[in-house]
Amino acid sequence: AFRGSRARGVSLRLASRFGDLARAGTSFRVPMTSTSRAVSCSTESGPPPWINTLREKFPPRFKDAPDLYWLGGDRGVGGRQVHGEDSVFGLLHGGGAFHDPLLLLDSEKQTVLLVLKTGARTAGHPGMTHGGFTSLLLDEMAGQAYCEFVQHARGPGVTANLSVDFIKPLPTESHVLVTAKVTSIDGRKVRCDVRIVDGESYYDARGEETEGEKKKKDEKDENVFAKATALFVVLAKD
């Protein structure tokens, strides 16, 4: 009885401060609605067609490990791989944080592309990928862009700053595309632009939109889940 009266007292005090939200107590749940973009990325009917389109159009960044990219390529100074055998991505992949990774290289646009399916148990809010995991993907791909376009000439670099904008919820259990490119090099400072997008917006296999229309959507972030500017610093050689 004491516990019950104490709980009611706490509930009333919370209600006086936060209103109906607190009165709902433990039964309150955030209403979840599916966005049109989340529906388009659903994996219930299998991978969307744009994945095969990208696979056919662009080569894997590491041909020796196309499906487990963190194990491929040359390591060390002058190499094109940022990860070692102790990479956290092996742990995350084995634990189901993401599935079906495919790292591709778009040489024409000087962009690296990562296709993957977000895991079922990577949520913050129900059905929405945790922002920390989203940030990890952005940082990871900034590193891949650095390694592809800078590391072979300048040597290894590390993330000094990552500024993230969360545009809209990234659904769990969905296929998405992460793109990254180097935008500037100033001495030891290297900046990258990174985005998590609906893959079909990057390369429309159906040919239903002109490049101008795609550009307008990109400028409005209609196809973007999250984006970031990453600052890398080339490690001093001494």
XYZ file of N, CA and C in Angstrom:
714
model
N 0.826 -1.193 0.000
C 0.000 0.000 0.000
C 0.869 1.256 0.000
N 1.955 1.176 0.779
C 2.851 2.321 0.853
C 3.459 2.608 -0.512
N 3.889 1.504 -1.192
C 4.479 1.694 -2.508
C 3.478 2.298 -3.485
N 2.227 1.824 -3.409
C 1.208 2.336 -4.309
C 0.943 3.812 -4.086
N 0.815 4.226 -2.804
C 0.549 5.631 -2.509
C 1.736 6.503 -2.904
N 2.950 5.962 -2.695
C 4.150 6.714 -3.059
C 4.232 6.907 -4.573
N 3.914 5.847 -5.314
C 3.940 5.944 -6.772
C 2.915 6.944 -7.275
N 1.691 6.918 -6.619
C 0.670 7.875 -7.045
C 1.113 9.300 -6.766
N 1.805 9.481 -5.639
C 2.279 10.812 -5.286
C 3.297 11.332 -6.284
N 4.212 10.444 -6.686
C 5.206 10.831 -7.686
C 4.533 11.180 -8.999
N 3.539 10.353 -9.368
C 2.830 10.587 -10.625
C 2.122 11.935 -10.618
N 1.504 12.291 -9.468
C 0.797 13.565 -9.369
C 1.758 14.744 -9.450
N 2.931 14.595 -8.798
C 3.902 15.683 -8.850
C 4.430 15.879 -10.275
N 4.676 14.764 -10.975
C 5.105 14.857 -12.360
C 4.023 15.473 -13.235
N 2.783 15.058 -12.980
C 1.674 15.575 -13.764
C 1.528 17.073 -13.600
N 1.788 17.570 -12.377
C 1.668 19.004 -12.142
C 2.704 19.791 -12.941
N 3.828 19.125 -13.282
C 4.885 19.808 -14.027
C 4.805 19.561 -15.532
N 4.448 18.329 -15.920
C 4.519 17.960 -17.337
C 3.170 17.653 -17.969
N 2.092 17.763 -17.226
C 0.774 17.628 -17.816
C 0.413 16.207 -18.197
N -0.346 16.079 -19.296
C -0.909 14.792 -19.693
C 0.156 13.744 -19.981
N 1.331 14.164 -20.442
C 2.379 13.206 -20.754
C 2.761 12.407 -19.522
N 2.914 13.088 -18.370
C 3.276 12.394 -17.144
C 2.109 11.580 -16.608
N 0.864 12.073 -16.759
C -0.295 11.342 -16.255
C -0.437 9.986 -16.929
N 0.058 9.882 -18.149
C -0.051 8.605 -18.849
C 0.815 7.534 -18.207
N 1.806 7.942 -17.404
C 2.648 6.994 -16.681
C 3.380 6.061 -17.623
N 3.598 4.839 -17.168
C 4.388 3.892 -17.949
C 3.652 3.393 -19.179
N 2.363 3.668 -19.276
C 1.614 3.193 -20.442
C 1.789 4.105 -21.641
N 2.417 5.277 -21.438
C 2.582 6.209 -22.549
C 3.587 5.674 -23.560
N 3.248 5.784 -24.838
C 4.160 5.394 -25.901
C 4.166 6.478 -26.969
N 5.345 6.741 -27.518
C 5.427 7.719 -28.597
C 4.726 7.157 -29.818
N 3.759 7.880 -30.388
C 3.079 7.362 -31.580
C 4.041 7.257 -32.747
N 4.031 6.098 -33.402
C 4.942 5.854 -34.516
C 4.159 5.836 -35.816
N 4.573 6.642 -36.756
C 3.947 6.647 -38.066
C 5.012 6.411 -39.110
N 4.688 5.654 -40.124
C 5.648 5.364 -41.180
C 5.677 6.508 -42.175
N 6.860 6.997 -42.486
C 7.000 8.005 -43.518
C 7.012 7.321 -44.869
N 6.740 8.104 -45.908
C 6.763 7.525 -47.252
C 8.147 7.016 -47.589
N 9.187 7.704 -47.091
C 10.535 7.261 -47.375
C 10.840 5.954 -46.663
N 10.344 5.806 -45.445
C 10.570 4.561 -44.723
C 9.914 3.395 -45.446
N 8.720 3.635 -45.968
C 8.031 2.578 -46.691
C 8.807 2.195 -47.944
N 9.363 3.200 -48.630
C 10.085 2.903 -49.872
C 11.340 2.103 -49.610
N 11.878 2.196 -48.366
C 13.107 1.478 -48.044
C 12.824 0.136 -47.379
N 11.572 -0.230 -47.230
C 11.229 -1.461 -46.532
C 11.876 -2.677 -47.188
N 12.314 -3.630 -46.361
C 12.972 -4.827 -46.888
C 12.052 -6.040 -46.869
N 10.751 -5.832 -46.587
C 9.847 -6.965 -46.489
C 9.759 -7.728 -47.804
N 9.894 -7.028 -48.933
C 9.790 -7.683 -50.229
C 11.160 -7.887 -50.865
N 12.218 -7.841 -50.081
C 13.566 -8.038 -50.592
C 14.257 -6.725 -50.894
N 15.534 -6.784 -51.249
C 16.304 -5.571 -51.538
C 15.694 -4.782 -52.692
N 15.699 -3.463 -52.609
C 15.152 -2.641 -53.694
C 16.017 -2.724 -54.943
N 15.454 -2.465 -56.116
C 16.179 -2.620 -57.379
C 17.423 -1.749 -57.494
N 17.452 -0.603 -56.821
C 18.593 0.299 -56.997
C 19.908 -0.322 -56.521
N 19.828 -1.315 -55.634
C 21.071 -1.939 -55.159
C 21.760 -2.692 -56.281
N 21.014 -3.472 -57.040
C 21.606 -4.183 -58.173
C 22.106 -3.214 -59.234
N 21.403 -2.088 -59.392
C 21.834 -1.080 -60.343
C 23.205 -0.521 -59.959
N 23.365 -0.200 -58.691
C 24.648 0.320 -58.222
C 25.738 -0.742 -58.318
N 25.385 -1.979 -57.987
C 26.366 -3.070 -58.039
C 26.881 -3.284 -59.464
N 25.987 -3.144 -60.431
C 26.376 -3.339 -61.825
C 27.152 -2.144 -62.379
N 26.875 -0.965 -61.853
C 27.471 0.255 -62.402
C 28.837 0.565 -61.799
N 29.041 0.252 -60.506
C 30.263 0.655 -59.827
C 31.006 -0.556 -59.262
N 32.342 -0.541 -59.314
C 33.126 -1.666 -58.787
C 33.240 -1.599 -57.271
N 33.483 -2.745 -56.621
C 33.733 -2.725 -55.178
C 35.041 -2.012 -54.879
N 35.102 -1.329 -53.775
C 36.342 -0.631 -53.427
C 37.461 -1.622 -53.145
N 37.123 -2.741 -52.519
C 38.109 -3.784 -52.248
C 37.650 -5.076 -52.915
N 38.254 -5.413 -54.027
C 37.844 -6.600 -54.762
C 38.167 -7.890 -54.014
N 39.140 -7.828 -53.085
C 39.492 -9.033 -52.341
C 38.539 -9.309 -51.191
N 37.648 -8.359 -50.877
C 36.656 -8.572 -49.807
C 35.433 -7.706 -50.092
N 34.710 -7.984 -51.174
C 33.594 -7.115 -51.563
C 32.442 -7.092 -50.572
N 32.238 -8.180 -49.820
C 31.095 -8.255 -48.905
C 31.464 -7.992 -47.449
N 32.770 -7.995 -47.146
C 33.259 -7.670 -45.802
C 34.414 -6.685 -45.980
N 34.072 -5.482 -46.401
C 35.079 -4.550 -46.909
C 36.155 -4.191 -45.899
N 35.846 -4.241 -44.600
C 36.825 -3.862 -43.581
C 37.975 -4.872 -43.485
N 37.847 -5.997 -44.178
C 38.914 -7.001 -44.200
C 39.779 -6.906 -45.454
N 39.413 -6.042 -46.393
C 40.110 -5.992 -47.671
C 41.135 -4.874 -47.755
N 41.897 -4.881 -48.832
C 42.830 -3.805 -49.122
C 44.123 -3.861 -48.328
N 45.016 -2.933 -48.651
C 46.313 -2.841 -47.998
C 46.232 -1.904 -46.802
N 46.879 -2.297 -45.711
C 46.900 -1.493 -44.495
C 48.229 -0.764 -44.352
N 48.233 0.197 -43.440
C 49.469 0.903 -43.153
C 49.687 2.095 -44.066
N 50.857 2.721 -43.936
C 51.196 3.901 -44.714
C 51.162 3.568 -46.203
N 50.432 4.390 -46.945
C 50.315 4.164 -48.381
C 49.199 3.213 -48.757
N 48.597 2.539 -47.780
C 47.507 1.617 -48.049
C 46.183 2.335 -48.217
N 45.169 1.600 -48.609
C 43.848 2.177 -48.858
C 42.816 1.718 -47.838
N 43.254 1.027 -46.801
C 42.331 0.522 -45.784
C 42.598 1.219 -44.454
N 41.518 1.633 -43.789
C 41.655 2.300 -42.500
C 41.608 1.302 -41.350
N 40.965 0.139 -41.567
C 40.722 -0.812 -40.491
C 41.847 -1.836 -40.351
N 41.954 -2.379 -39.141
C 42.822 -3.516 -38.884
C 41.977 -4.730 -38.560
N 42.626 -5.793 -38.139
C 41.894 -7.022 -37.833
C 40.974 -6.866 -36.620
N 41.207 -5.825 -35.811
C 40.380 -5.606 -34.623
C 39.254 -4.604 -34.876
N 38.882 -4.400 -36.134
C 37.862 -3.417 -36.483
C 36.546 -3.661 -35.765
N 35.955 -2.587 -35.269
C 34.656 -2.682 -34.600
C 33.562 -3.118 -35.566
N 33.784 -2.935 -36.868
C 32.743 -3.299 -37.826
C 32.559 -4.806 -37.933
N 33.599 -5.568 -37.656
C 33.428 -7.012 -37.584
C 32.518 -7.403 -36.439
N 32.689 -6.743 -35.291
C 31.836 -7.000 -34.129
C 30.398 -6.594 -34.410
N 30.199 -5.410 -34.982
C 28.846 -4.917 -35.258
C 28.134 -5.787 -36.286
N 28.857 -6.191 -37.312
C 28.257 -7.039 -38.347
C 27.888 -8.396 -37.770
N 28.785 -8.971 -36.980
C 28.494 -10.266 -36.373
C 27.337 -10.210 -35.405
N 27.141 -9.052 -34.768
C 26.047 -8.893 -33.816
C 24.731 -8.473 -34.449
N 24.704 -8.296 -35.765
C 23.453 -7.964 -36.457
C 23.105 -6.490 -36.477
N 24.090 -5.615 -36.204
C 23.809 -4.182 -36.253
C 23.527 -3.711 -37.670
N 24.119 -4.394 -38.649
C 23.833 -4.096 -40.049
C 24.060 -5.369 -40.862
N 23.492 -5.380 -42.059
C 23.564 -6.564 -42.914
C 23.884 -6.150 -44.349
N 24.362 -7.112 -45.120
C 24.553 -6.960 -46.567
C 25.386 -5.728 -46.943
N 26.530 -5.502 -46.288
C 27.329 -4.320 -46.634
C 27.979 -4.468 -48.003
N 28.022 -3.371 -48.729
C 28.639 -3.356 -50.048
C 29.284 -1.988 -50.244
N 30.613 -1.950 -50.280
C 31.355 -0.696 -50.432
C 31.790 -0.554 -51.886
N 31.337 0.520 -52.535
C 31.574 0.727 -53.958
C 32.334 2.029 -54.189
N 32.878 2.170 -55.388
C 33.641 3.362 -55.738
C 33.097 3.977 -57.024
N 32.652 5.231 -56.918
C 32.217 5.993 -58.078
C 33.352 6.947 -58.444
N 34.221 6.496 -59.346
C 35.415 7.277 -59.694
C 35.051 8.580 -60.387
N 33.992 8.566 -61.188
C 33.603 9.767 -61.924
C 33.225 10.899 -60.984
N 32.489 10.575 -59.918
C 32.072 11.587 -58.945
C 33.026 11.687 -57.766
N 34.131 10.922 -57.810
C 35.096 10.927 -56.707
C 34.382 10.695 -55.368
N 33.562 9.648 -55.351
C 32.706 9.360 -54.199
C 32.779 7.885 -53.843
N 32.810 7.586 -52.560
C 32.678 6.210 -52.099
C 31.248 5.995 -51.622
N 30.738 4.795 -51.864
C 29.336 4.472 -51.596
C 29.266 3.229 -50.725
N 28.446 3.285 -49.701
C 28.221 2.111 -48.851
C 26.733 1.786 -48.825
N 26.410 0.603 -49.328
C 25.044 0.089 -49.252
C 24.975 -0.862 -48.059
N 23.938 -0.752 -47.262
C 23.739 -1.710 -46.177
C 22.279 -1.714 -45.746
N 21.945 -2.738 -44.977
C 20.616 -2.847 -44.380
C 20.766 -2.634 -42.881
N 20.074 -1.645 -42.341
C 20.162 -1.385 -40.909
C 19.557 -2.543 -40.125
N 20.118 -2.804 -38.950
C 19.670 -3.930 -38.140
C 18.356 -3.674 -37.425
N 17.759 -4.757 -36.965
C 16.469 -4.660 -36.272
C 16.619 -4.112 -34.867
N 17.787 -4.285 -34.244
C 17.976 -3.905 -32.850
C 19.010 -2.785 -32.714
N 18.928 -1.819 -33.614
C 19.802 -0.649 -33.540
C 19.001 0.610 -33.254
N 17.810 0.449 -32.709
C 16.897 1.573 -32.532
C 17.223 2.399 -31.296
N 16.887 3.699 -31.381
C 16.772 4.550 -30.211
C 15.297 4.556 -29.876
N 14.535 5.415 -30.558
C 13.078 5.298 -30.528
C 12.683 4.058 -31.335
N 11.571 3.426 -30.993
C 11.160 2.218 -31.717
C 11.077 2.453 -33.221
N 11.731 1.574 -33.963
C 11.684 1.658 -35.412
C 12.611 2.682 -36.028
N 13.324 3.454 -35.192
C 14.220 4.495 -35.692
C 15.648 4.185 -35.258
N 16.561 4.151 -36.221
C 17.961 3.863 -35.922
C 18.528 4.903 -34.956
N 19.261 4.435 -33.953
C 19.846 5.311 -32.938
C 20.785 6.326 -33.592
N 20.720 7.569 -33.126
C 21.554 8.612 -33.694
C 23.040 8.339 -33.554
N 23.413 7.632 -32.500
C 24.820 7.294 -32.328
C 25.315 6.360 -33.413
N 24.480 5.393 -33.796
C 24.854 4.471 -34.867
C 24.865 5.192 -36.209
N 23.911 6.102 -36.396
C 23.893 6.919 -37.613
C 25.184 7.720 -37.733
N 25.618 8.324 -36.633
C 26.856 9.105 -36.632
C 28.066 8.225 -36.918
N 28.040 7.002 -36.393
C 29.130 6.062 -36.654
C 29.261 5.782 -38.143
N 28.142 5.588 -38.823
C 28.177 5.330 -40.261
C 28.735 6.529 -41.022
N 28.360 7.725 -40.611
C 28.853 8.927 -41.263
C 30.364 9.074 -41.072
N 30.833 8.860 -39.852
C 32.262 8.952 -39.567
C 33.042 7.878 -40.323
N 32.484 6.680 -40.366
C 33.131 5.576 -41.069
C 33.347 5.906 -42.543
N 32.325 6.446 -43.172
C 32.439 6.698 -44.600
C 33.299 7.916 -44.907
N 33.348 8.878 -44.010
C 34.306 9.972 -44.181
C 35.721 9.403 -44.176
N 35.967 8.441 -43.289
C 37.271 7.790 -43.239
C 37.586 7.016 -44.509
N 36.574 6.357 -45.073
C 36.794 5.621 -46.317
C 37.122 6.569 -47.472
N 36.457 7.733 -47.498
C 36.762 8.718 -48.538
C 38.186 9.247 -48.372
N 38.568 9.518 -47.128
C 39.936 9.982 -46.876
C 40.946 8.938 -47.355
N 40.714 7.697 -47.000
C 41.663 6.641 -47.371
C 41.754 6.450 -48.874
N 40.641 6.587 -49.569
C 40.632 6.373 -51.020
C 41.326 7.503 -51.768
N 41.084 8.745 -51.343
C 41.513 9.878 -52.157
C 42.685 10.680 -51.579
N 43.048 10.423 -50.326
C 44.094 11.242 -49.691
C 45.221 10.401 -49.104
N 44.884 9.295 -48.438
C 45.861 8.575 -47.629
C 47.073 8.083 -48.425
N 46.863 7.642 -49.646
C 47.977 7.086 -50.424
C 49.061 8.131 -50.678
N 48.675 9.414 -50.709
C 49.652 10.467 -50.982
C 50.134 11.169 -49.717
N 49.237 11.294 -48.723
C 49.565 12.086 -47.542
C 49.805 11.254 -46.291
N 49.409 10.004 -46.305
C 49.539 9.182 -45.121
C 48.258 9.186 -44.293
N 48.236 8.419 -43.181
C 47.017 8.276 -42.371
C 46.538 9.601 -41.784
N 45.232 9.677 -41.586
C 44.616 10.834 -40.934
C 43.551 10.362 -39.961
N 43.129 11.253 -39.075
C 42.122 10.912 -38.064
C 41.040 11.982 -38.027
N 39.865 11.598 -37.560
C 38.760 12.541 -37.429
C 39.054 13.540 -36.325
N 38.993 14.827 -36.658
C 39.148 15.881 -35.658
C 37.802 16.458 -35.262
N 36.847 16.443 -36.192
C 35.523 16.993 -35.906
C 34.502 16.350 -36.836
N 33.326 16.076 -36.302
C 32.211 15.549 -37.099
C 30.960 16.315 -36.716
N 30.445 17.111 -37.653
C 29.246 17.916 -37.405
C 28.068 17.286 -38.146
N 27.088 16.773 -37.385
C 26.003 15.968 -37.945
C 24.683 16.721 -37.902
N 23.948 16.666 -38.999
C 22.561 17.138 -39.045
C 21.661 15.932 -39.267
N 20.744 15.699 -38.332
C 19.775 14.623 -38.480
C 18.538 15.212 -39.155
N 18.310 14.819 -40.402
C 17.244 15.427 -41.198
C 15.890 14.786 -40.906
N 15.841 13.466 -40.881
C 14.607 12.751 -40.570
C 14.961 11.348 -40.096
N 14.031 10.663 -39.419
C 14.348 9.347 -38.841
C 14.822 8.349 -39.896
N 15.864 7.618 -39.541
C 16.383 6.539 -40.381
C 15.764 5.235 -39.906
N 14.923 4.594 -40.693
C 14.237 3.383 -40.232
C 15.199 2.221 -39.986
N 14.887 1.412 -38.996
C 15.604 0.157 -38.830
C 15.142 -0.831 -39.906
N 15.932 -1.876 -40.108
C 15.630 -2.922 -41.095
C 15.320 -2.345 -42.473
N 16.142 -1.386 -42.889
C 15.949 -0.749 -44.189
C 17.267 -0.659 -44.941
N 17.199 -0.779 -46.250
C 18.373 -0.597 -47.089
C 18.586 0.890 -47.346
N 19.794 1.359 -47.084
C 20.121 2.761 -47.304
C 21.484 2.854 -47.976
N 21.812 4.062 -48.401
C 23.078 4.332 -49.062
C 23.788 5.453 -48.323
N 25.069 5.241 -48.025
C 25.895 6.282 -47.413
C 26.921 6.720 -48.453
N 26.974 8.020 -48.736
C 27.906 8.550 -49.726
C 28.900 9.487 -49.051
N 30.133 9.496 -49.545
C 31.148 10.372 -48.966
C 32.129 10.815 -50.037
N 32.530 12.079 -49.953
C 33.524 12.600 -50.888
C 34.363 13.667 -50.192
N 35.596 13.816 -50.630
C 36.478 14.863 -50.115
C 36.112 16.171 -50.813
N 35.905 17.231 -50.017
C 35.502 18.515 -50.585
C 36.621 19.547 -50.583
N 37.601 19.413 -49.673
C 38.697 20.374 -49.663
C 39.903 19.805 -48.928
N 41.088 20.257 -49.333
C 42.335 19.919 -48.659
C 43.095 21.217 -48.434
N 43.383 21.526 -47.185
C 44.074 22.751 -46.821
C 45.189 22.390 -45.848
N 46.383 22.227 -46.382
C 47.482 21.793 -45.535
C 47.207 20.396 -45.005
N 47.193 20.269 -43.673
C 46.910 18.976 -43.049
C 45.422 18.779 -42.794
N 44.589 19.760 -43.123
C 43.156 19.671 -42.884
C 42.424 19.182 -44.133
N 41.658 18.113 -43.960
C 40.904 17.519 -45.064
C 39.430 17.465 -44.660
N 38.573 18.031 -45.489
C 37.143 18.042 -45.183
C 36.378 17.135 -46.141
N 35.382 16.455 -45.566
C 34.564 15.515 -46.343
C 33.089 15.829 -46.142
N 32.323 15.588 -47.183
C 30.871 15.683 -47.116
C 30.312 14.260 -47.129
N 29.442 13.950 -46.163
C 28.905 12.597 -46.018
C 27.391 12.668 -45.883
N 26.690 11.721 -46.499
C 25.228 11.711 -46.436
C 24.703 10.286 -46.372
N 23.617 10.118 -45.639
C 22.854 8.872 -45.668
C 21.561 9.176 -46.409
N 21.357 8.496 -47.523
C 20.266 8.852 -48.424
C 19.476 7.620 -48.839
N 18.328 7.886 -49.429
C 17.583 6.856 -50.138
C 18.381 6.524 -51.393
N 18.795 5.269 -51.542
C 19.695 4.898 -52.620
C 19.189 5.239 -54.004
N 17.896 5.199 -54.190
C 17.353 5.460 -55.523
C 17.568 6.910 -55.940
N 17.763 7.795 -54.958
C 17.993 9.196 -55.286
C 19.383 9.414 -55.868
N 20.317 8.498 -55.581
C 21.681 8.656 -56.102
C 21.767 8.236 -57.562
N 21.128 7.146 -57.860
C 21.116 6.696 -59.256
C 19.766 6.064 -59.529
N 18.915 6.793 -60.254
C 17.555 6.348 -60.508
C 17.537 5.357 -61.668
N 17.353 4.072 -61.333
C 17.386 3.034 -62.358
C 16.233 3.164 -63.345
N 15.158 3.812 -62.917
C 13.980 3.890 -63.776
C 14.050 5.044 -64.757
N 14.968 5.984 -64.492
C 15.094 7.130 -65.388
C 13.893 8.046 -65.357
N 13.198 8.134 -64.235
C 11.972 8.927 -64.168
C 12.218 10.379 -63.782
N 13.436 10.697 -63.327
C 13.714 12.064 -62.942
C 14.926 12.579 -63.708
N 14.889 13.847 -64.051
C 16.049 14.459 -64.681
C 17.064 14.811 -63.605
N 18.292 15.071 -64.031
C 19.327 15.449 -63.073
C 18.939 16.729 -62.349
N 18.282 17.664 -63.067
C 17.854 18.912 -62.438
C 16.864 18.675 -61.317
N 15.914 17.773 -61.549
C 14.923 17.466 -60.517
C 15.571 16.820 -59.312
N 16.529 15.923 -59.559
C 17.237 15.280 -58.442
C 17.992 16.322 -57.630
N 18.639 17.262 -58.333
C 19.419 18.283 -57.642
C 18.523 19.135 -56.752
N 17.335 19.486 -57.236
C 16.414 20.268 -56.426
C 16.012 19.517 -55.170
N 15.753 18.215 -55.300
C 15.386 17.413 -54.138
C 16.537 17.318 -53.155
N 17.763 17.157 -53.680
C 18.928 17.063 -52.809
C 19.130 18.366 -52.044
N 18.924 19.495 -52.730
C 19.097 20.788 -52.074
C 18.092 20.983 -50.950
N 16.920 20.380 -51.093
C 15.893 20.465 -50.049
C 16.012 19.339 -49.033
N 16.997 18.477 -49.207
C 17.219 17.329 -48.331
C 16.041 16.365 -48.322
N 15.277 16.315 -49.420
C 14.123 15.428 -49.464
C 14.530 13.962 -49.477
N 15.725 13.676 -49.969
C 16.173 12.287 -50.062
C 17.164 11.917 -48.967
N 17.398 12.831 -48.017
C 18.478 12.672 -47.051
C 17.932 12.338 -45.659
N 18.517 11.321 -45.027
C 18.195 10.992 -43.639
C 19.096 11.758 -42.671
N 20.378 11.828 -42.996
C 21.342 12.548 -42.156
C 22.520 12.957 -43.028
N 23.187 14.031 -42.625
C 24.367 14.475 -43.359
C 25.376 15.032 -42.373
N 26.636 15.063 -42.793
C 27.685 15.521 -41.891
C 28.824 16.141 -42.676
N 29.508 17.058 -42.017
C 30.782 17.564 -42.492
C 31.851 17.030 -41.554
N 32.833 16.355 -42.111
C 33.893 15.763 -41.299
C 35.212 16.471 -41.587
N 35.938 16.754 -40.516
C 37.268 17.328 -40.636
C 38.287 16.275 -40.226
N 39.161 15.931 -41.155
C 40.252 15.000 -40.874
C 41.559 15.798 -40.799
N 42.450 15.319 -39.953
C 43.773 15.912 -39.847
C 44.802 14.848 -40.198
N 45.676 15.182 -41.151
C 46.748 14.274 -41.535
C 47.720 14.160 -40.362
N 48.041 12.954 -39.968
C 48.944 12.760 -38.846
C 50.342 13.258 -39.187
N 50.962 13.901 -38.201
C 52.322 14.397 -38.402
C 53.266 13.226 -38.628
N 54.184 13.386 -39.554
C 55.080 12.293 -39.900
C 56.175 12.079 -38.873
N 56.389 13.054 -37.965
C 57.405 12.873 -36.941
C 56.788 12.268 -35.682
